[in-house]
Amino acid sequence: MIPTLYILFLMVPIYWLASMSLKTNGEITGGFSLWPRSPTLANYKVIFTDPSWYHGYINSIIYVVMNTAISLAVALPAAYAFSRYRFLGDKHLFFWLFTNRMAPPAVFVLPFFQLYSAFGLIDTHIAVAIAHCLFNVPLAVWILEGFMSGVPREIDETAYIDGYSFPRFFFRIFTPLIASGIGVTAFFCFMFSWVELLLARTLTTVNAKPIAAVMTRTVSASGMDWGVLAAAGILTIVPGALVIWFVRNYIAKGFALGRV
Amino acid sequence: MKPWNNKAWLFTIPTLVLVAFSAVIPLMTVVNYAFQDTFGNNVFTWVGLDWFRKILHSERFLAALIRNLAFSAIILAIEIPLGVLIALRMPKKGIGVPICLVLMSLPLLVPFNVVGTIWQVFGRNDIGLLGASLKGLGIDYNYVSDPIDAWGTVIAMDVWHWTSLVVLLCYAGLASIPDAYYQAAQIDGASAWAKFRYIQLPKLSRVLTIAVLLRFMDSFMIYTEPFVVTGGGPGNATTFLSIDLVKMAIGEFNIGPAAAMSLVYFLIILLVSWVFYTVMTRHDD
């Protein structure tokens, strides 16, 4: 009962966005109507036929996928180190990683811009992917460490006795054991990189401009283009919804095993 | 007990390099700004702790800080109990599980500015479903001019946006409780409340601490969503720390005070989070 009411509460604004995306601007601003009176796909057509719109989606997807891949690649060995060994300053390092999620981005964007221009990275997908690592890598290390700690250490030792080298052990035996953890981590990296706007907008101008930044274009002299904005909004939910559909079985199971 | 091995550091190097690249230089630059004044042309003069003194005595900063603390407290007071309650009542198996998970995750996947846009239109009392319904019920609601309505809208928006994160964490925490605990409780004839208080709540303490921590950090740094909906208004009613900071840094180009404010802001988050982290890892090895 309570979950149903809650889902209803979640769906109403999304329904409103979907219904707006099927209306003309005249109908949206003309007054209140619960259903679109004459549903039209014109708003979606604008997005799919205008390169500056659909390139926004492509740009976002490129840097989000890059970020997810990089975050996982660097977080896996680090999480293994934290879960299997104690070393000088391990707890301090773990907490320091964590502090990178706490910097209010507003003022930090200026030096960010200077840093990335010094390396000639402005307006590239890799710049946004690397910048988003600032908050995604600590989260990835944190989640993966929990999953890895759930795998008994005897498995490592047996593999070494059987003559496995470390890389072979890690990729052939260990990685499959924490597959669901990797799925959950990938989902979280995808989600946080997908919704972040401030850094992505600061580091890009034209060629790597994210969709969320393209959307601010709909404010023009002739007023807001609400219909196109709503259609673009609906389309920003689709990729994430697809990702969660694919990892849905891992989420509950994964969290249960993990530290989080 | 984990073996001691300092070579494990080698495994953390890629992570360290990548995070430090984006973290250390910007942080040092902000520290630099915070102790200097500039009139443009890259000429900087040392001003010591002046900006910090100014910030800590500024009523504008204190007002934004109090507003933000109140906002975070309200958010936590609503989202945490609500999230636990929903997680407790969610189906445990069957087709309902993936449906609930997917539908509940949708708000989490909406870009921040789109969240703001949705609520901005949704709440308008001429063309939005929420605003128009409230008006239809005879409630005088206008988030553009009434501070209380603006707060209500921003809070409802955050509850809509983030409660699912708490639900997902708690659902997973509950799923990890072995059946044996419940069987023992059944034999003892424990009430539903006793089961919650003595089995579920203790097992949830860890995920709950993390949920509280994440929600605290994010709500304390909230920027895009309220900015899109209310722009910090009416007046300064919903000007939270981040909104004030951006006004100062970009609108008024007061880099020095803005940098000092960022550091104070960062230290507050760090301090609160450190307390949570210490509590959280208290029982670890």
CSV table of N, CA and C in Angstrom, one decimal, chain A residues 2-3 6-7 9-14 16-17 20 28 32 34 70 74 77-78 80-88 91 93-104 106-108 110-112 114-116 119 133-134 137 142 153 166 191 194-195 197 212 215 226 229 233 236-237 240-241 244-245 248 252 255-256 259-260, chain B residues 1-6 8-9 11 14-16 18-19 21-23 25-27 29-30 33 85-86 89 98 101-114 117-122 126-129 132 160 163-164 171-172 176 206-207 210 213 217 221 245-246 255 258 262 265-266 269-270 273-274 277 284-285:
chain,number,residue,atom,x,y,z
A,2,ILE,N,1.8,1.4,1.0
A,2,ILE,CA,2.6,2.5,1.0
A,2,ILE,C,3.6,2.6,-0.2
A,3,PRO,N,4.2,1.5,-0.6
A,3,PRO,CA,5.0,1.6,-1.8
A,3,PRO,C,4.2,2.0,-3.0
A,6,TYR,N,3.7,5.7,-2.8
A,6,TYR,CA,4.9,6.4,-3.1
A,6,TYR,C,5.2,6.4,-4.6
A,7,ILE,N,5.1,5.2,-5.3
A,7,ILE,CA,5.3,5.2,-6.7
A,7,ILE,C,4.4,6.1,-7.4
A,9,PHE,N,3.2,8.9,-6.3
A,9,PHE,CA,3.7,10.2,-6.0
A,9,PHE,C,4.9,10.5,-7.0
A,10,LEU,N,5.7,9.5,-7.2
A,10,LEU,CA,6.9,9.6,-8.1
A,10,LEU,C,6.5,9.8,-9.5
A,11,MET,N,5.4,9.1,-9.9
A,11,MET,CA,5.0,9.1,-11.3
A,11,MET,C,4.3,10.3,-11.8
A,12,VAL,N,3.6,11.0,-10.8
A,12,VAL,CA,2.7,12.1,-11.3
A,12,VAL,C,3.5,13.2,-12.0
A,13,PRO,N,4.7,13.7,-11.4
A,13,PRO,CA,5.5,14.7,-12.1
A,13,PRO,C,6.0,14.2,-13.4
A,14,ILE,N,6.4,12.9,-13.5
A,14,ILE,CA,6.9,12.3,-14.7
A,14,ILE,C,5.8,12.3,-15.8
A,16,TRP,N,3.4,14.3,-15.9
A,16,TRP,CA,3.1,15.7,-16.3
A,16,TRP,C,4.1,16.1,-17.4
A,17,LEU,N,5.4,15.6,-17.2
A,17,LEU,CA,6.4,15.9,-18.2
A,17,LEU,C,6.1,15.2,-19.5
A,20,MET,N,3.2,16.9,-21.2
A,20,MET,CA,3.7,18.2,-21.8
A,20,MET,C,4.4,18.0,-23.1
A,28,ILE,N,0.2,24.2,-23.9
A,28,ILE,CA,0.9,24.2,-22.6
A,28,ILE,C,0.7,25.5,-21.9
A,32,PHE,N,-4.7,25.1,-18.3
A,32,PHE,CA,-4.5,23.8,-17.7
A,32,PHE,C,-5.3,22.8,-18.4
A,34,LEU,N,-5.5,18.3,-18.4
A,34,LEU,CA,-5.0,17.1,-17.8
A,34,LEU,C,-4.4,16.2,-18.9
A,70,ILE,N,36.5,4.2,-17.0
A,70,ILE,CA,37.8,4.6,-16.3
A,70,ILE,C,37.6,4.4,-14.8
A,74,VAL,N,40.2,1.9,-12.6
A,74,VAL,CA,41.1,2.3,-11.5
A,74,VAL,C,40.6,1.9,-10.1
A,77,PRO,N,41.6,-2.3,-8.7
A,77,PRO,CA,42.8,-2.6,-8.0
A,77,PRO,C,42.8,-1.9,-6.6
A,78,ALA,N,42.4,-0.7,-6.6
A,78,ALA,CA,42.4,0.0,-5.3
A,78,ALA,C,41.5,-0.6,-4.3
A,80,TYR,N,40.6,-3.7,-4.2
A,80,TYR,CA,41.3,-5.0,-3.8
A,80,TYR,C,42.3,-4.7,-2.7
A,81,ALA,N,43.1,-3.7,-2.9
A,81,ALA,CA,44.1,-3.4,-1.9
A,81,ALA,C,43.5,-3.1,-0.5
A,82,PHE,N,42.4,-2.3,-0.6
A,82,PHE,CA,41.7,-1.9,0.7
A,82,PHE,C,41.1,-3.1,1.3
A,83,SER,N,40.5,-4.1,0.5
A,83,SER,CA,39.8,-5.2,1.1
A,83,SER,C,40.7,-6.3,1.6
A,84,ARG,N,41.9,-6.4,1.0
A,84,ARG,CA,42.8,-7.6,1.3
A,84,ARG,C,43.9,-7.3,2.2
A,85,TYR,N,44.4,-6.0,2.3
A,85,TYR,CA,45.6,-5.7,3.0
A,85,TYR,C,45.4,-4.5,4.0
A,86,ARG,N,46.3,-4.5,5.0
A,86,ARG,CA,46.4,-3.3,5.8
A,86,ARG,C,47.7,-2.6,5.4
A,87,PHE,N,47.7,-1.3,5.2
A,87,PHE,CA,49.0,-0.7,4.8
A,87,PHE,C,49.0,0.7,5.5
A,88,LEU,N,50.2,1.3,5.4
A,88,LEU,CA,50.5,2.5,6.0
A,88,LEU,C,49.4,3.6,5.6
A,91,LYS,N,43.5,3.8,6.3
A,91,LYS,CA,42.2,4.4,6.7
A,91,LYS,C,42.1,5.9,6.3
A,93,LEU,N,43.7,7.3,3.9
A,93,LEU,CA,43.5,7.3,2.4
A,93,LEU,C,42.1,7.1,2.0
A,94,PHE,N,41.4,6.1,2.7
A,94,PHE,CA,40.0,5.8,2.4
A,94,PHE,C,39.2,7.0,2.7
A,95,PHE,N,39.4,7.7,3.8
A,95,PHE,CA,38.6,8.8,4.1
A,95,PHE,C,38.9,10.0,3.2
A,96,TRP,N,40.2,10.2,2.9
A,96,TRP,CA,40.5,11.3,2.0
A,96,TRP,C,39.8,11.1,0.6
A,97,LEU,N,39.7,9.9,0.1
A,97,LEU,CA,39.0,9.7,-1.2
A,97,LEU,C,37.6,10.2,-1.1
A,98,PHE,N,37.0,9.8,0.1
A,98,PHE,CA,35.7,10.2,0.4
A,98,PHE,C,35.4,11.7,0.4
A,99,THR,N,36.4,12.5,0.9
A,99,THR,CA,36.3,13.9,1.1
A,99,THR,C,36.1,14.6,-0.3
A,100,ASN,N,36.5,13.9,-1.4
A,100,ASN,CA,36.4,14.5,-2.7
A,100,ASN,C,34.9,14.7,-3.1
A,101,ARG,N,34.0,14.0,-2.4
A,101,ARG,CA,32.6,14.2,-2.7
A,101,ARG,C,32.0,15.4,-2.0
A,102,MET,N,32.8,16.0,-1.2
A,102,MET,CA,32.3,17.1,-0.3
A,102,MET,C,32.6,18.5,-0.7
A,103,ALA,N,33.4,18.7,-1.8
A,103,ALA,CA,33.7,20.1,-2.1
A,103,ALA,C,32.6,20.7,-2.9
A,104,PRO,N,32.1,21.9,-2.3
A,104,PRO,CA,31.0,22.6,-3.0
A,104,PRO,C,31.5,23.0,-4.4
A,106,ALA,N,30.7,25.1,-6.7
A,106,ALA,CA,30.5,26.4,-7.3
A,106,ALA,C,31.8,27.2,-7.5
A,107,VAL,N,32.7,27.2,-6.5
A,107,VAL,CA,33.9,28.0,-6.7
A,107,VAL,C,35.0,27.2,-7.4
A,108,PHE,N,34.9,25.9,-7.1
A,108,PHE,CA,36.0,25.0,-7.7
A,108,PHE,C,35.9,24.9,-9.2
A,110,LEU,N,36.0,27.3,-11.3
A,110,LEU,CA,37.0,28.2,-12.0
A,110,LEU,C,38.4,27.6,-12.1
A,111,PRO,N,39.0,27.2,-11.0
A,111,PRO,CA,40.3,26.5,-11.1
A,111,PRO,C,40.2,25.3,-12.0
A,112,PHE,N,39.1,24.6,-12.0
A,112,PHE,CA,38.9,23.4,-12.8
A,112,PHE,C,39.1,23.8,-14.3
A,114,GLN,N,40.6,26.4,-15.5
A,114,GLN,CA,42.0,26.8,-15.7
A,114,GLN,C,42.9,25.5,-15.9
A,115,LEU,N,42.7,24.6,-15.0
A,115,LEU,CA,43.5,23.4,-15.0
A,115,LEU,C,43.4,22.6,-16.3
A,116,TYR,N,42.1,22.4,-16.7
A,116,TYR,CA,41.8,21.6,-17.9
A,116,TYR,C,42.2,22.4,-19.1
A,119,PHE,N,45.9,21.9,-19.8
A,119,PHE,CA,46.2,20.7,-20.5
A,119,PHE,C,45.6,20.5,-21.9
A,133,CYS,N,35.4,11.6,-12.5
A,133,CYS,CA,36.1,10.6,-11.7
A,133,CYS,C,36.3,11.2,-10.3
A,134,LEU,N,36.3,12.5,-10.1
A,134,LEU,CA,36.5,13.1,-8.8
A,134,LEU,C,35.5,12.5,-7.8
A,137,VAL,N,35.0,7.8,-8.7
A,137,VAL,CA,36.0,6.9,-8.3
A,137,VAL,C,36.0,6.6,-6.8
A,142,TRP,N,34.6,2.5,-2.8
A,142,TRP,CA,33.8,2.3,-1.6
A,142,TRP,C,32.9,1.1,-1.8
A,153,ARG,N,39.0,-14.8,1.9
A,153,ARG,CA,40.4,-14.7,1.4
A,153,ARG,C,40.9,-16.1,1.0
A,166,PHE,N,49.0,-13.6,-10.4
A,166,PHE,CA,48.0,-12.6,-9.9
A,166,PHE,C,47.0,-12.1,-11.0
A,191,MET,N,24.8,6.8,-13.3
A,191,MET,CA,23.8,7.7,-12.8
A,191,MET,C,24.4,9.0,-12.4
A,194,TRP,N,25.7,11.0,-15.3
A,194,TRP,CA,24.6,11.4,-16.2
A,194,TRP,C,23.9,12.6,-15.7
A,195,VAL,N,23.7,12.7,-14.4
A,195,VAL,CA,22.9,13.8,-13.9
A,195,VAL,C,23.7,15.1,-13.6
A,197,LEU,N,25.7,18.4,-13.9
A,197,LEU,CA,25.7,19.4,-15.0
A,197,LEU,C,26.8,20.5,-14.8
A,212,ALA,N,22.1,18.1,-21.1
A,212,ALA,CA,21.5,19.0,-20.1
A,212,ALA,C,21.8,20.4,-20.3
A,215,MET,N,19.8,21.8,-23.3
A,215,MET,CA,18.4,22.1,-23.0
A,215,MET,C,18.2,23.6,-22.5
A,226,TRP,N,8.5,25.2,-24.1
A,226,TRP,CA,8.3,24.1,-23.1
A,226,TRP,C,8.1,22.8,-23.7
A,229,LEU,N,11.4,21.3,-24.6
A,229,LEU,CA,12.1,21.0,-23.3
A,229,LEU,C,11.6,19.8,-22.6
A,233,GLY,N,13.5,16.3,-21.8
A,233,GLY,CA,13.5,15.8,-20.5
A,233,GLY,C,13.2,14.3,-20.5
A,236,THR,N,16.0,12.3,-21.6
A,236,THR,CA,17.1,12.1,-20.7
A,236,THR,C,16.9,11.0,-19.7
A,237,ILE,N,15.6,10.6,-19.5
A,237,ILE,CA,15.3,9.5,-18.6
A,237,ILE,C,15.6,8.2,-19.2
A,240,GLY,N,19.1,6.0,-18.7
A,240,GLY,CA,19.2,5.5,-17.4
A,240,GLY,C,18.2,4.4,-17.1
A,241,ALA,N,17.0,4.6,-17.6
A,241,ALA,CA,16.0,3.6,-17.3
A,241,ALA,C,16.4,2.2,-18.0
A,244,ILE,N,19.1,0.7,-15.7
A,244,ILE,CA,18.6,0.0,-14.5
A,244,ILE,C,17.8,-1.2,-14.8
A,245,TRP,N,17.2,-1.3,-16.0
A,245,TRP,CA,16.4,-2.5,-16.4
A,245,TRP,C,17.4,-3.7,-16.5
A,248,ARG,N,18.8,-4.6,-12.9
A,248,ARG,CA,17.8,-4.7,-11.8
A,248,ARG,C,18.0,-5.8,-10.8
A,252,ALA,N,19.4,-5.3,-5.8
A,252,ALA,CA,19.0,-5.8,-4.5
A,252,ALA,C,20.0,-6.8,-3.9
A,255,PHE,N,23.5,-5.0,-3.2
A,255,PHE,CA,23.5,-4.2,-2.0
A,255,PHE,C,23.6,-5.1,-0.8
A,256,ALA,N,22.9,-6.2,-0.9
A,256,ALA,CA,22.9,-7.1,0.3
A,256,ALA,C,24.3,-7.6,0.6
A,259,ARG,N,29.0,-3.5,1.1
A,259,ARG,CA,29.2,-2.8,2.4
A,259,ARG,C,28.1,-1.7,2.5
A,260,VAL,N,27.7,-1.2,1.4
A,260,VAL,CA,26.8,-0.1,1.5
A,260,VAL,C,25.4,-0.5,1.9
B,1,MET,N,41.8,-11.3,10.4
B,1,MET,CA,42.7,-10.1,10.4
B,1,MET,C,43.4,-10.0,9.0
B,2,LYS,N,43.4,-8.8,8.4
B,2,LYS,CA,44.1,-8.7,7.1
B,2,LYS,C,45.6,-8.6,7.3
B,3,PRO,N,46.4,-9.2,6.4
B,3,PRO,CA,47.8,-9.1,6.6
B,3,PRO,C,48.3,-7.7,6.3
B,4,TRP,N,49.4,-7.3,6.9
B,4,TRP,CA,50.0,-6.0,6.7
B,4,TRP,C,50.9,-6.1,5.4
B,5,ASN,N,50.7,-5.2,4.5
B,5,ASN,CA,51.6,-5.2,3.3
B,5,ASN,C,51.6,-3.9,2.6
B,6,ASN,N,52.7,-3.2,2.8
B,6,ASN,CA,52.8,-1.8,2.2
B,6,ASN,C,52.8,-1.8,0.7
B,8,ALA,N,50.6,-2.9,-1.1
B,8,ALA,CA,49.2,-2.6,-1.5
B,8,ALA,C,49.0,-1.2,-2.0
B,9,TRP,N,49.9,-0.3,-1.5
B,9,TRP,CA,49.9,1.1,-2.0
B,9,TRP,C,49.9,1.2,-3.5
B,11,PHE,N,48.7,-0.6,-5.7
B,11,PHE,CA,47.3,-0.9,-6.3
B,11,PHE,C,46.5,0.4,-6.3
B,14,PRO,N,46.8,4.3,-9.4
B,14,PRO,CA,46.0,4.8,-10.5
B,14,PRO,C,44.8,5.7,-9.9
B,15,THR,N,44.2,5.2,-8.9
B,15,THR,CA,43.1,5.9,-8.2
B,15,THR,C,43.6,7.3,-7.7
B,16,LEU,N,44.7,7.2,-6.9
B,16,LEU,CA,45.3,8.4,-6.3
B,16,LEU,C,45.6,9.4,-7.4
B,18,LEU,N,44.5,9.8,-10.4
B,18,LEU,CA,43.4,10.3,-11.1
B,18,LEU,C,42.6,11.3,-10.3
B,19,VAL,N,42.3,10.9,-9.0
B,19,VAL,CA,41.6,11.8,-8.1
B,19,VAL,C,42.4,13.0,-7.7
B,21,PHE,N,44.6,14.5,-9.4
B,21,PHE,CA,44.7,15.4,-10.6
B,21,PHE,C,43.6,16.4,-10.5
B,22,SER,N,42.4,16.0,-10.3
B,22,SER,CA,41.2,16.9,-10.3
B,22,SER,C,41.0,17.5,-8.9
B,23,ALA,N,41.6,17.0,-7.9
B,23,ALA,CA,41.3,17.5,-6.5
B,23,ALA,C,42.3,18.5,-6.0
B,25,ILE,N,45.0,20.4,-7.3
B,25,ILE,CA,45.3,21.7,-7.8
B,25,ILE,C,44.1,22.7,-7.7
B,26,PRO,N,42.9,22.3,-8.0
B,26,PRO,CA,41.8,23.2,-7.8
B,26,PRO,C,41.7,23.6,-6.3
B,27,LEU,N,41.9,22.7,-5.4
B,27,LEU,CA,41.8,23.0,-4.0
B,27,LEU,C,42.8,24.0,-3.6
B,29,THR,N,44.3,26.1,-5.5
B,29,THR,CA,44.0,27.4,-6.1
B,29,THR,C,42.9,28.2,-5.3
B,30,VAL,N,41.9,27.4,-4.8
B,30,VAL,CA,40.9,28.1,-4.0
B,30,VAL,C,41.5,28.6,-2.7
B,33,TYR,N,43.2,31.8,-3.5
B,33,TYR,CA,42.3,33.0,-3.7
B,33,TYR,C,41.8,33.5,-2.3
B,85,LEU,N,10.4,3.2,6.0
B,85,LEU,CA,9.0,2.7,6.0
B,85,LEU,C,8.7,2.0,4.6
B,86,ILE,N,9.1,2.6,3.5
B,86,ILE,CA,8.8,2.1,2.2
B,86,ILE,C,9.6,0.8,2.0
B,89,ARG,N,8.0,-2.1,3.6
B,89,ARG,CA,6.7,-2.6,3.0
B,89,ARG,C,6.9,-3.1,1.6
B,98,PRO,N,11.3,-6.2,-9.3
B,98,PRO,CA,11.9,-5.4,-10.4
B,98,PRO,C,11.1,-4.2,-10.8
B,101,LEU,N,11.7,-1.5,-8.2
B,101,LEU,CA,13.1,-1.0,-8.3
B,101,LEU,C,13.2,-0.1,-9.4
B,102,VAL,N,12.7,-0.5,-10.6
B,102,VAL,CA,12.9,0.4,-11.8
B,102,VAL,C,12.1,1.7,-11.7
B,103,LEU,N,10.8,1.6,-11.2
B,103,LEU,CA,10.0,2.8,-11.1
B,103,LEU,C,10.6,3.8,-10.1
B,104,MET,N,11.0,3.2,-9.0
B,104,MET,CA,11.6,4.0,-7.9
B,104,MET,C,12.9,4.7,-8.3
B,105,SER,N,13.6,4.1,-9.2
B,105,SER,CA,14.9,4.6,-9.6
B,105,SER,C,14.8,5.8,-10.6
B,106,LEU,N,13.6,5.9,-11.2
B,106,LEU,CA,13.5,6.9,-12.3
B,106,LEU,C,13.9,8.3,-11.8
B,107,PRO,N,13.4,8.8,-10.7
B,107,PRO,CA,13.7,10.2,-10.3
B,107,PRO,C,15.2,10.4,-10.1
B,108,LEU,N,15.9,9.3,-9.7
B,108,LEU,CA,17.4,9.4,-9.5
B,108,LEU,C,18.1,9.7,-10.8
B,109,LEU,N,17.5,9.3,-11.9
B,109,LEU,CA,18.2,9.3,-13.2
B,109,LEU,C,17.9,10.6,-14.0
B,110,VAL,N,17.2,11.5,-13.4
B,110,VAL,CA,16.8,12.7,-14.1
B,110,VAL,C,17.9,13.8,-13.9
B,111,PRO,N,18.5,14.3,-14.9
B,111,PRO,CA,19.5,15.4,-14.7
B,111,PRO,C,18.9,16.5,-13.8
B,112,PHE,N,19.8,17.1,-13.0
B,112,PHE,CA,19.4,18.0,-11.9
B,112,PHE,C,18.6,19.2,-12.5
B,113,ASN,N,19.0,19.7,-13.7
B,113,ASN,CA,18.3,20.9,-14.2
B,113,ASN,C,16.9,20.5,-14.7
B,114,VAL,N,16.8,19.2,-15.2
B,114,VAL,CA,15.5,18.7,-15.6
B,114,VAL,C,14.5,18.6,-14.4
B,117,THR,N,13.2,21.9,-13.8
B,117,THR,CA,12.3,22.3,-14.8
B,117,THR,C,10.9,21.6,-14.6
B,118,ILE,N,11.0,20.3,-14.3
B,118,ILE,CA,9.7,19.6,-14.1
B,118,ILE,C,8.9,20.2,-13.0
B,119,TRP,N,9.6,20.5,-11.8
B,119,TRP,CA,8.8,21.1,-10.7
B,119,TRP,C,8.4,22.5,-10.9
B,120,GLN,N,9.2,23.2,-11.7
B,120,GLN,CA,8.9,24.6,-12.0
B,120,GLN,C,7.5,24.7,-12.7
B,121,VAL,N,7.3,23.8,-13.7
B,121,VAL,CA,6.1,23.8,-14.4
B,121,VAL,C,5.0,23.2,-13.6
B,122,PHE,N,5.3,22.0,-13.0
B,122,PHE,CA,4.4,21.2,-12.2
B,122,PHE,C,3.7,22.1,-11.2
B,126,ASP,N,-1.1,28.3,-12.9
B,126,ASP,CA,-1.9,28.5,-14.1
B,126,ASP,C,-1.9,27.3,-15.0
B,127,ILE,N,-0.7,26.7,-15.2
B,127,ILE,CA,-0.6,25.6,-16.2
B,127,ILE,C,-0.1,24.3,-15.6
B,128,GLY,N,0.3,24.2,-14.3
B,128,GLY,CA,0.9,23.0,-13.7
B,128,GLY,C,-0.1,22.2,-13.0
B,129,LEU,N,0.1,20.8,-13.0
B,129,LEU,CA,-0.9,19.9,-12.4
B,129,LEU,C,-1.0,20.2,-10.8
B,132,ALA,N,-2.3,23.9,-10.2
B,132,ALA,CA,-3.7,24.0,-10.6
B,132,ALA,C,-4.6,23.2,-9.6
B,160,TRP,N,10.9,14.0,-3.6
B,160,TRP,CA,10.6,13.2,-4.8
B,160,TRP,C,11.8,12.7,-5.5
B,163,THR,N,14.3,10.3,-2.1
B,163,THR,CA,13.9,9.3,-1.2
B,163,THR,C,14.2,7.9,-1.6
B,164,SER,N,14.2,7.7,-3.0
B,164,SER,CA,14.4,6.4,-3.5
B,164,SER,C,15.8,5.9,-3.2
B,171,TYR,N,16.4,-1.3,1.5
B,171,TYR,CA,15.9,-2.5,0.9
B,171,TYR,C,17.0,-3.6,0.9
B,172,ALA,N,18.1,-3.1,0.4
B,172,ALA,CA,19.3,-4.0,0.3
B,172,ALA,C,19.7,-4.5,1.7
B,176,SER,N,19.7,-8.5,3.5
B,176,SER,CA,20.8,-9.2,3.9
B,176,SER,C,20.6,-9.8,5.3
B,206,ARG,N,24.1,0.4,9.6
B,206,ARG,CA,25.2,0.7,8.8
B,206,ARG,C,24.7,1.4,7.5
B,207,VAL,N,23.7,0.8,6.8
B,207,VAL,CA,23.2,1.5,5.6
B,207,VAL,C,22.6,2.8,5.9
B,210,ILE,N,25.1,5.5,6.2
B,210,ILE,CA,25.6,5.9,4.9
B,210,ILE,C,24.5,6.8,4.2
B,213,LEU,N,24.5,10.1,5.6
B,213,LEU,CA,25.7,10.9,5.2
B,213,LEU,C,25.6,11.4,3.8
B,217,MET,N,25.3,15.4,2.7
B,217,MET,CA,26.3,16.0,1.9
B,217,MET,C,25.6,16.7,0.7
B,221,MET,N,24.8,20.7,-0.2
B,221,MET,CA,25.4,21.4,-1.4
B,221,MET,C,24.4,21.6,-2.5
B,245,LEU,N,26.9,31.4,-2.9
B,245,LEU,CA,28.2,31.3,-3.4
B,245,LEU,C,28.4,31.6,-4.8
B,246,VAL,N,27.5,31.1,-5.7
B,246,VAL,CA,27.6,31.3,-7.1
B,246,VAL,C,27.3,32.8,-7.4
B,255,ILE,N,36.0,37.0,-6.0
B,255,ILE,CA,36.6,35.7,-5.9
B,255,ILE,C,37.2,35.4,-4.5
B,258,ALA,N,34.5,34.6,-1.9
B,258,ALA,CA,33.8,33.4,-2.4
B,258,ALA,C,34.7,32.2,-2.1
B,262,SER,N,33.9,29.1,0.4
B,262,SER,CA,33.9,27.7,-0.1
B,262,SER,C,34.7,26.9,0.9
B,265,TYR,N,32.7,26.4,4.1
B,265,TYR,CA,31.6,25.5,3.7
B,265,TYR,C,32.1,24.1,3.7
B,266,PHE,N,33.2,23.9,3.0
B,266,PHE,CA,33.9,22.5,2.8
B,266,PHE,C,34.2,22.0,4.2
B,269,ILE,N,31.1,20.6,6.0
B,269,ILE,CA,30.7,19.3,5.5
B,269,ILE,C,31.7,18.2,6.0
B,270,LEU,N,33.0,18.6,5.9
B,270,LEU,CA,34.0,17.6,6.3
B,270,LEU,C,33.8,17.2,7.8
B,273,SER,N,30.7,15.0,8.3
B,273,SER,CA,30.9,13.7,7.6
B,273,SER,C,31.9,12.9,8.4
B,274,TRP,N,32.9,13.6,9.0
B,274,TRP,CA,34.0,12.9,9.7
B,274,TRP,C,33.3,12.2,11.0
B,277,TYR,N,31.6,9.2,9.8
B,277,TYR,CA,32.5,8.2,9.4
B,277,TYR,C,33.1,7.5,10.6
B,284,ASP,N,34.2,-1.6,13.3
B,284,ASP,CA,35.0,-2.4,12.4
B,284,ASP,C,36.3,-2.8,13.1
B,285,ASP,N,36.8,-4.0,12.8
B,285,ASP,CA,38.0,-4.6,13.4
B,285,ASP,C,38.7,-3.8,14.4
